[in-house]
XYZ file of C-alpha atoms in Angstrom:
506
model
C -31.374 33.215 -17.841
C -29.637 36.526 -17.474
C -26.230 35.816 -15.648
C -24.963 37.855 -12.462
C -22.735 40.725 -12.953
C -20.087 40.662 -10.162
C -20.399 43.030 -7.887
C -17.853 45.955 -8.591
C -14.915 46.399 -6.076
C -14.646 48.654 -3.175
C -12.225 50.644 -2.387
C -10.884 48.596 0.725
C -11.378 45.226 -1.610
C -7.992 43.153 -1.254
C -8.013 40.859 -4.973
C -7.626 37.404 -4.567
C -4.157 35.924 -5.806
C -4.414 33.471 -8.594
C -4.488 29.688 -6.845
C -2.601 27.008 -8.821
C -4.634 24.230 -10.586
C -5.086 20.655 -8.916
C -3.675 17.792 -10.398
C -6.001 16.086 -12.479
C -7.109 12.713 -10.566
C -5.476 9.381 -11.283
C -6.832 7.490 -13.918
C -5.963 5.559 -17.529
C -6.771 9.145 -19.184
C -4.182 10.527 -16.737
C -0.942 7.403 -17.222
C 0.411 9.669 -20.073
C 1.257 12.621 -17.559
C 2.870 10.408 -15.436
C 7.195 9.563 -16.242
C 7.277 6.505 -18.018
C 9.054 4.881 -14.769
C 6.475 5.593 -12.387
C 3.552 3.795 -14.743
C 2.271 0.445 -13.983
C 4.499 -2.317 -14.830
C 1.713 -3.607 -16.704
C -1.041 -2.404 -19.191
C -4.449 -2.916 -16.988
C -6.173 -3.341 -19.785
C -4.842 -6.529 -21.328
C -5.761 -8.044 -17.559
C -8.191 -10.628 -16.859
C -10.189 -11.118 -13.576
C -8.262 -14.335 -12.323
C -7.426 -13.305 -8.953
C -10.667 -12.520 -6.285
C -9.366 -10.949 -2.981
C -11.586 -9.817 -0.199
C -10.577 -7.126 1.628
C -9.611 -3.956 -0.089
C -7.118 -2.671 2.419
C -3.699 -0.884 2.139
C -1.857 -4.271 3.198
C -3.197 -5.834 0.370
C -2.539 -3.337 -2.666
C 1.204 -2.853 -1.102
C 2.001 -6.712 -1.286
C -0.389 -8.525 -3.181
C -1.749 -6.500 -5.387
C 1.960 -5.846 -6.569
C 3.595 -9.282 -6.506
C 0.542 -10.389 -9.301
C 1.745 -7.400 -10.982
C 4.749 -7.942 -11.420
C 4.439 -11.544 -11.447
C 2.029 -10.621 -14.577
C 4.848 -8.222 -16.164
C 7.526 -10.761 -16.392
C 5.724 -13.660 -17.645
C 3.356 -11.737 -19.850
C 0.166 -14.067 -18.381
C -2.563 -11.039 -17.882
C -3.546 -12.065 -13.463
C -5.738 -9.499 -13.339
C -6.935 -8.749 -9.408
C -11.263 -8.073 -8.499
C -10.851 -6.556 -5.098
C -13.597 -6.728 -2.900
C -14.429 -4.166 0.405
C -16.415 -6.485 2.979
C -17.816 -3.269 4.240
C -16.427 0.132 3.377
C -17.617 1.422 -0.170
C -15.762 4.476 0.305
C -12.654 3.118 -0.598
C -14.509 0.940 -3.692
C -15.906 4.226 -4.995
C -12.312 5.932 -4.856
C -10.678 2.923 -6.554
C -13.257 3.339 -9.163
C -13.208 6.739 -10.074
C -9.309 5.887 -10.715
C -10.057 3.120 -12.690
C -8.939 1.350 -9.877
C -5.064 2.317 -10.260
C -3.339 3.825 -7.324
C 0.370 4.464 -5.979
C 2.774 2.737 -3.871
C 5.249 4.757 -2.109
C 8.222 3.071 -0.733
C 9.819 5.257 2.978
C 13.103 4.649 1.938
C 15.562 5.988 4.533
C 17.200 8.020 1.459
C 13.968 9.293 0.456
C 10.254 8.170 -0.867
C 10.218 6.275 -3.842
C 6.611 6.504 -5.600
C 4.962 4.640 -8.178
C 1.680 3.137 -9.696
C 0.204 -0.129 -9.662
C -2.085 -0.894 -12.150
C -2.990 -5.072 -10.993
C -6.162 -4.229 -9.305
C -8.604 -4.655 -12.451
C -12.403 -4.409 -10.757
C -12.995 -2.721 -7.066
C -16.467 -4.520 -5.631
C -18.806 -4.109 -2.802
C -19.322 -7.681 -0.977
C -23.186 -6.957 -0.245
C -23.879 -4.600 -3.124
C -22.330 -6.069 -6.156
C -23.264 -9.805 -4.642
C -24.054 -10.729 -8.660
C -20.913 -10.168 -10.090
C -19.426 -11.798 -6.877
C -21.299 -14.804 -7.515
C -20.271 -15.035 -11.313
C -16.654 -14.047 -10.946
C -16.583 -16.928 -7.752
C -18.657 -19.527 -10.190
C -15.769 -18.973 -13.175
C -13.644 -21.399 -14.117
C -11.468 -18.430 -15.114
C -10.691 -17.636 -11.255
C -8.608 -19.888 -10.185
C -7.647 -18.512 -6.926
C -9.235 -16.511 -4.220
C -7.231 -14.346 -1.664
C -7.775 -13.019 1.978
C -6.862 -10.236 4.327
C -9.828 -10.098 6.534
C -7.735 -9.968 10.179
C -7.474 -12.201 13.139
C -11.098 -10.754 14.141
C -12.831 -11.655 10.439
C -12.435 -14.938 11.055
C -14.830 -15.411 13.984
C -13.094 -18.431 15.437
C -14.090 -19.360 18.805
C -10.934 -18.765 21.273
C -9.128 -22.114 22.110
C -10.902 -24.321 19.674
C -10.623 -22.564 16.608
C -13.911 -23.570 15.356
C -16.337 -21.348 14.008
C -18.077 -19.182 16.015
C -21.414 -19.939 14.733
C -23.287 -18.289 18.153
C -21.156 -14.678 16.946
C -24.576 -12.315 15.685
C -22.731 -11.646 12.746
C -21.995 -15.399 11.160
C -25.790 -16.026 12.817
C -27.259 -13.959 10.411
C -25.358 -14.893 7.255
C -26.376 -18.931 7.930
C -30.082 -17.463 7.957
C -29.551 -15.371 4.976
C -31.401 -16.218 2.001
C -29.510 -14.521 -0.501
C -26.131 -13.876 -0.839
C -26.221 -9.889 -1.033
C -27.384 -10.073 2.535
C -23.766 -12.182 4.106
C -22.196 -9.410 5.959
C -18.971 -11.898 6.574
C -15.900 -12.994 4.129
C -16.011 -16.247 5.694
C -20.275 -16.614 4.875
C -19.962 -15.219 1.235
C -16.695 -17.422 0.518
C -18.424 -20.836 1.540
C -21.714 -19.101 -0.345
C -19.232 -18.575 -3.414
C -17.595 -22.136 -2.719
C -21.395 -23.715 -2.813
C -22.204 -22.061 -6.118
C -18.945 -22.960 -7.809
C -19.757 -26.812 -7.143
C -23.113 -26.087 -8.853
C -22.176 -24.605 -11.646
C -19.411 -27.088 -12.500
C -16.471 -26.832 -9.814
C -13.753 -26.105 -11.359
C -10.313 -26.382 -8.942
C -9.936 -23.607 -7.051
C -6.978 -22.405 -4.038
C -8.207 -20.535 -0.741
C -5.122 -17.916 0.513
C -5.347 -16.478 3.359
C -2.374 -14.115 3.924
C -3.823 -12.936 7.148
C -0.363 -12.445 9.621
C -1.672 -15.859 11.707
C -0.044 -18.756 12.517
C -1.631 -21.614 10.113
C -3.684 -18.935 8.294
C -4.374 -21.898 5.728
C -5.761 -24.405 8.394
C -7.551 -21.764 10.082
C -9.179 -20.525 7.115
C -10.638 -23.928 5.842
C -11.930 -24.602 9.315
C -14.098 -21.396 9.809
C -15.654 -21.745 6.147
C -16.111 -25.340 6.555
C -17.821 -24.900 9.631
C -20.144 -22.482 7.588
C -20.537 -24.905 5.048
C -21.579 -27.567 8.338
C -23.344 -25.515 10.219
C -26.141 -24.433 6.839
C -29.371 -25.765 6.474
C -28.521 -25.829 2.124
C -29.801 -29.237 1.254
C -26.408 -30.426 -1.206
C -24.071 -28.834 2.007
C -22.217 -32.293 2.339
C -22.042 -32.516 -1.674
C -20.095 -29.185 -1.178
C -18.155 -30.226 1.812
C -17.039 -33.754 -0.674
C -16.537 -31.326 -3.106
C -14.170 -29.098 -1.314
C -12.177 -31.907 -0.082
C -11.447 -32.784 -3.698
C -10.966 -29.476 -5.175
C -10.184 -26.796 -2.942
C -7.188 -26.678 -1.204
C -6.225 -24.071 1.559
C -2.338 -22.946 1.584
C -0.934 -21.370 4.501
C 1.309 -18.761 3.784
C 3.750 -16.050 5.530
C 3.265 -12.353 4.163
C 5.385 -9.851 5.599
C 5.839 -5.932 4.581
C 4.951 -3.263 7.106
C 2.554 -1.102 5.197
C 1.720 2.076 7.641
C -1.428 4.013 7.655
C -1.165 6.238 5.168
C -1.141 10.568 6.097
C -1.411 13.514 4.428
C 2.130 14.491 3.868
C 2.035 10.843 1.935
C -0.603 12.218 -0.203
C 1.334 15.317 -0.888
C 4.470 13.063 -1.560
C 2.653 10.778 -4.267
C 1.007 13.750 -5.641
C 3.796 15.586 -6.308
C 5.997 12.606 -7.671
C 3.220 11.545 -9.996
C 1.673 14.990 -11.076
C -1.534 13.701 -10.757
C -3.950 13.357 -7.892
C -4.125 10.206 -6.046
C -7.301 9.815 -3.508
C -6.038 6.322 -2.399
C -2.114 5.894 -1.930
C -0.311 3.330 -0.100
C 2.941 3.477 1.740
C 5.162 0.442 2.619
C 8.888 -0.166 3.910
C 11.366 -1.074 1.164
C 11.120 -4.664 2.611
C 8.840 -7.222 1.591
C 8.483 -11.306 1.527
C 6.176 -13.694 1.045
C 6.294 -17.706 2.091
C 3.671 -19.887 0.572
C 2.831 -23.536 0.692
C 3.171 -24.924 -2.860
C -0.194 -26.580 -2.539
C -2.426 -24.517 -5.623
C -5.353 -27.024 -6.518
C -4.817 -24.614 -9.956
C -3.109 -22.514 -12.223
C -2.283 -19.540 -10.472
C 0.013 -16.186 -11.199
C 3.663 -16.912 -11.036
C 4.831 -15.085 -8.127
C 8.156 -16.627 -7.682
C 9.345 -14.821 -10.534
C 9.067 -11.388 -8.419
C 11.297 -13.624 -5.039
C 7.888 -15.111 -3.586
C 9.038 -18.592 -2.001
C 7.214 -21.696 -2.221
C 8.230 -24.043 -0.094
C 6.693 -27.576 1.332
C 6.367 -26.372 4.888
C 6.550 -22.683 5.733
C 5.705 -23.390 9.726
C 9.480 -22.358 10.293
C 9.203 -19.167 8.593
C 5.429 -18.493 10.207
C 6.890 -19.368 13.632
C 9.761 -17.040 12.813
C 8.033 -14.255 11.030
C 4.901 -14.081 14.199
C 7.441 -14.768 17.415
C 10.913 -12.696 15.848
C 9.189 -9.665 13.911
C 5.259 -9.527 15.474
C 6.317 -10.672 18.985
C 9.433 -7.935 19.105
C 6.369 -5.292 17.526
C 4.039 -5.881 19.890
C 6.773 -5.747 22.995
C 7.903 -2.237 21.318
C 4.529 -1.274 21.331
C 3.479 -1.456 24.895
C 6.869 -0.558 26.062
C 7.525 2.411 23.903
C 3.978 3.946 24.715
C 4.763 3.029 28.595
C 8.403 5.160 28.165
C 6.793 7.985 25.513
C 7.576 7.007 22.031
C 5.236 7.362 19.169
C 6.710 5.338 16.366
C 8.781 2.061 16.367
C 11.754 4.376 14.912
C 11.695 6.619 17.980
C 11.813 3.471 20.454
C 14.660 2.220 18.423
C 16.283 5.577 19.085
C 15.930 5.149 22.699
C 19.248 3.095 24.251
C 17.041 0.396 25.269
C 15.338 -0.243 22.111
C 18.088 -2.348 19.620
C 18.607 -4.025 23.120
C 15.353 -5.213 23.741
C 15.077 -6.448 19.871
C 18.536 -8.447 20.282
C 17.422 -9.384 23.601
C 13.625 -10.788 22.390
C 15.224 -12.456 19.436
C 17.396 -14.674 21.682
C 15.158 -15.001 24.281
C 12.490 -16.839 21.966
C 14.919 -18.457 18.622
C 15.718 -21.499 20.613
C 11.792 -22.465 20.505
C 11.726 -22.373 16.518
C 12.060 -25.238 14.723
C 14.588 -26.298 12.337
C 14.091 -25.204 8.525
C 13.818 -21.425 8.643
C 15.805 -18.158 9.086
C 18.447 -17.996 11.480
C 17.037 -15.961 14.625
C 20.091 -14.077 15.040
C 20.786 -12.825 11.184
C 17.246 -12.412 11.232
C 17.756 -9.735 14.435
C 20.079 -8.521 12.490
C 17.333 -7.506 10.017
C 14.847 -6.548 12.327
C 16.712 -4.045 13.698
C 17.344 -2.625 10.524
C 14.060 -2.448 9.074
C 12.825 -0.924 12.803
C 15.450 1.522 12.650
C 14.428 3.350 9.151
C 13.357 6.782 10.891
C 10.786 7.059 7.117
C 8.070 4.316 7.939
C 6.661 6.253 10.819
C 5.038 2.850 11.949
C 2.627 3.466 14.766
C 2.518 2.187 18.026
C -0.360 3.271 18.519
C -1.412 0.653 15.433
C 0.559 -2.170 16.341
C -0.537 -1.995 20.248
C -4.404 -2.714 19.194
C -6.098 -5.651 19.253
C -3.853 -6.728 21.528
C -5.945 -9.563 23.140
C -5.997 -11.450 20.279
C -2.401 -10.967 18.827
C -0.485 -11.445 22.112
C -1.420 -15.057 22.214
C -0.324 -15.600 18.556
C 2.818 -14.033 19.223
C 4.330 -14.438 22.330
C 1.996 -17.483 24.860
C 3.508 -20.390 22.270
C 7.151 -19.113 23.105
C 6.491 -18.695 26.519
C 4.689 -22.047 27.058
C 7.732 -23.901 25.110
C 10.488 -22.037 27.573
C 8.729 -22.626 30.726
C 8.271 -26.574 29.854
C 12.440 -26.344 29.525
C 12.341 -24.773 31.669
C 14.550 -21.350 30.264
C 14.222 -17.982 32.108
C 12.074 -15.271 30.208
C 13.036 -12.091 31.718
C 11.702 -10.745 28.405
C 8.840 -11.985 27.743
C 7.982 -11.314 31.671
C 8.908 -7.565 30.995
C 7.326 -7.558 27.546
C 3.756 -9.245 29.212
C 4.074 -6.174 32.083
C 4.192 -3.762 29.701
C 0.640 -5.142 27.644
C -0.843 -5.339 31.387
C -0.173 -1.790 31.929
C -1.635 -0.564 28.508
C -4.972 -2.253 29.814
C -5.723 0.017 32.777
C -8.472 2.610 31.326
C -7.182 6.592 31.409
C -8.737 8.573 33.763
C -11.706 9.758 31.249
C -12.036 6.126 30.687
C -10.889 5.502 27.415
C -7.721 3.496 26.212
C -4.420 4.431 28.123
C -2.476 5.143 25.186
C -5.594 5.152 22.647
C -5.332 1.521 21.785
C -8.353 -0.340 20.913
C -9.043 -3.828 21.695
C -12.359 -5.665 21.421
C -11.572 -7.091 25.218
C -10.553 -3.823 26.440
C -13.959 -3.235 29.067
C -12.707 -6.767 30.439
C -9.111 -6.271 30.720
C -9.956 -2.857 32.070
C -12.594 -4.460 35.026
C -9.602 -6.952 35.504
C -7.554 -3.941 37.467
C -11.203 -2.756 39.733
C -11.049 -4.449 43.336
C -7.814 -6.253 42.786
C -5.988 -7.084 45.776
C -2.307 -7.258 44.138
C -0.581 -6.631 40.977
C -0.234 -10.686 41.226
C -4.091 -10.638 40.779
C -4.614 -8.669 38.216
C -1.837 -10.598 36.375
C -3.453 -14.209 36.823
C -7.414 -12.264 35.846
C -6.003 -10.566 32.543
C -4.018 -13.622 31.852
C -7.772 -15.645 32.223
C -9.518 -12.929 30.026
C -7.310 -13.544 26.979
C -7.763 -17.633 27.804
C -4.327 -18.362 28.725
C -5.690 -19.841 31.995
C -2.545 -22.519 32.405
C -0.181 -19.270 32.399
C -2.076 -17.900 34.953
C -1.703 -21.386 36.909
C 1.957 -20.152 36.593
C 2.902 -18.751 39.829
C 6.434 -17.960 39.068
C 5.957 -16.389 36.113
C 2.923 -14.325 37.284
C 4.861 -13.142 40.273
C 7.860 -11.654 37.423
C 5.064 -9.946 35.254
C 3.595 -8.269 38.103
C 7.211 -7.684 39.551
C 7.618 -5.249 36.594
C 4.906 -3.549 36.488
C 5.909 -0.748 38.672
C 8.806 0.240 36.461
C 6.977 0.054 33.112
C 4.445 2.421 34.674
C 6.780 4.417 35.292
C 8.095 5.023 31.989
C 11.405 3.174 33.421
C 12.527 0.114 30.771
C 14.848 -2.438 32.392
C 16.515 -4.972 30.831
């Protein structure tokens, strides 16, 4: 082939000025470029796969992923982590081309603090690499098996609990035939748990470290309902099975780990001098609570300040009503008075207020055993305040309809029984009503999403009074007894006017 001569310049040609060279990408051929500080605490290849977690998301690989590592680093035992996407490959093919390494970058208020984590050892797709799923779930060698799957992965029926087997999605999976056609974590982990009894069933722990109150509990009920509800002929073998050898923790995870932008690209970039297509960002802060309940060996966490405890209901209780319940009231009252990140309401004068004010409001209904609800403010407001995590509103304010009645209806019930005033839970509950009017083009008020939202929405068409609407969006989210509540009906819809208005009384 001859090649093409370029074309000679004209006299009104402008040349082109030289463009620096991108960072090479992120990979094992790529650690040596990297400062020795900002390398994985560990060498990924002296890892083993002992650790399968489904659901490859950026909550996982900036909490997790690097308590195993570190766990791993100081006690020399090689927990190596197989991540697996339930649905998106993109994110499998990016950890791969990376030999699944990426970088953590801390928002510290003095600055970003960047580094890789080299604990994630395999990156799998659930339906398309179903094989090596089923042999890494049948080893011996794994001895436990982590979750972060959301409230909504679960596909528990609301009020009960139970399964959902009638939801299209966990339909399908019980008719599947093979196990590269389960579209859900909770089908292919009772498939896995089925083919680990057959090939020997070896001990194995279940830990969900989904942010849910008895994430443990509720776990083992949805994928023993799977187990109940299949037509597999040795499905009570496996359910005898499981009551002997797999046990279900609950735990408490807790770092706030927002969605990662472009400037934090640039940031990890440039601290690493390499190109990373997948970073992470989390606050400085992070803790994890877990039942000491491990039907197996399993990595050492405790040795990077995980606590084990024998009951870690107060610090669940503590960690969903104190930190999630004061996020979620931020949320809907920050995007009702303008703000865009929890920082910015935080800056307003109303925002350490309403923090203080939550924390007191709802500590008297946690029980004995856990952190104290006022040092615990203390902390809140702290971690809120730090102007670098940028955490989203936006983000936080979603999915409302199924977080609101983790975080803030067993609170409320408790108080009401006392009965105690809650002024501001009453405010905090106007403010979620008003995010679920539609905008005028019909889309989310302040671009929340919310797999109820067409309901909650219908609840404000052809309503008579504010007091209406209150008791019908109350109903939707199936806290029908609150909505029995007269009083406290009449003090949501009371402040509804003001939050509207932008106007945040407390």
């Amino acid at each position: 082939m001859t090649p093409t001569s370029p074309m000679p310049p004209t006299s009104t040609s402008i040349p082109t000025p030289p463009t620096p060279m991108d960072p090479p990408p992120l990979g094992r051929a790529t650690l040596g470029r990297i400062a020795p500080g900002l390398r994985p605490a560990v060498d990924p290849r002296e890892l083993r796969p002992r650790v399968v977690h489904f659901g490859l998301g950026a909550f996982h690989r900036a909490h997790q992923a690097v308590y195993t590592e570190r766990a791993s680093a100081l006690s020399g035992e090689p927990w190596g982590i197989v991540a697996v996407a339930p649905r998106s490959l993109s994110v499998v093919t990016a950890m791969r081309a990376q030999d699944c390494l990426y970088s953590l970058t801390e928002r510290r208020p003095e600055g970003p603090a960047t580094r890789v984590i080299g604990s994630v050892t395999e990156a799998l797709g659930m339906r398309q690499d179903a094989a090596r799923i089923d042999a890494l779930l049948a080893s011996p060698e794994v001895t436990v098996l982590t979750s972060t799957i959301t409230e909504k992965g679960h596909h528990r029926r609301p009020g009960s609990g139970e399964l959902d087997t009638l939801a299209p999605e966990i339909a399908a999976d019980l008719a599947a035939r093979e196990t590269g056609g389960l579209t859900t974590v909770v089908g292919r982990i009772a498939a896995g748990l089925a083919l680990r009894m057959r090939s020997g069933g070896a001990p194995v722990t279940l830990l969900s470290c989904d942010n849910m109150a008895d994430n443990g509990s509720a776990l083992a009920t949805v994928v023993r309902g799977f187990v109940e509800a299949s037509s597999w002929p040795d499905r009570w073998a496996v359910l005898d099975w499981m009551t002997a050898s797999v046990t279900f923790p609950s735990t408490v995870v807790d770092r706030i780990v927002p969605a990662t932008t472009d400037p934090d690209r640039h940031t990890a970039d440039a601290a690493l001098g390499v190109r990373d297509s997948v970073p992470v960002v989390g606050e400085p802060y992070r803790q994890w609570v877990l039942d000491d309940s491990f039907a197996g060996p399993r990595p050492p966490w405790e040795l990077d300040g995980a606590l084990f405890v024998p009951d870690v209901v107060p610090y669940q209780l503590t960690k969903l009503r104190l930190l999630n319940g004061a996020h979620s009231a931020l949320a809907y009252l920050g995007a009702a008075a303008g703000c865009g990140t929890v920082a910015d309401a935080l800056a307003t004068d109303w925002g350490e207020r309403l923090v203080r004010a939550f924390c007191a409001e709802v500590g008297p209904t946690l029980p004995a055993g856990g952190p104290d609800p006022m040092a615990y403010a203390d902390d809140l407001v702290e971690r809120f305040r730090n102007p670098a995590v940028r955490h989203l509103l936006q983000q936080i304010g979603s999915d409302g309809s199924l977080k609101i009645p983790e975080r803030w209806f067993g609170a409320l019930r408790t108080l009401r029984a006392s009965p105690s005033p809650t002024p501001v839970l009453e405010l905090a509950l106007a403010a979620w009503a008003n995010a679920t009017r539609a905008a005028e083009d019909g889309g989310p008020l302040f671009g929340t999403t919310d797999p109820a939202a067409a309901d909650l929405a219908n609840c404000w068409q052809g309503s008579p009074s504010p007091h209406d609407t209150v008791r019908r969006l109350l109903h939707v989210v199936g806290a029908v007894d609150l909505a029995e509540d007269d009083d406290l009906v009449s003090g949501i819809a009371a402040r509804i006017p003001a939050t509207r208005a932008g106007h945040i009384d407390l």
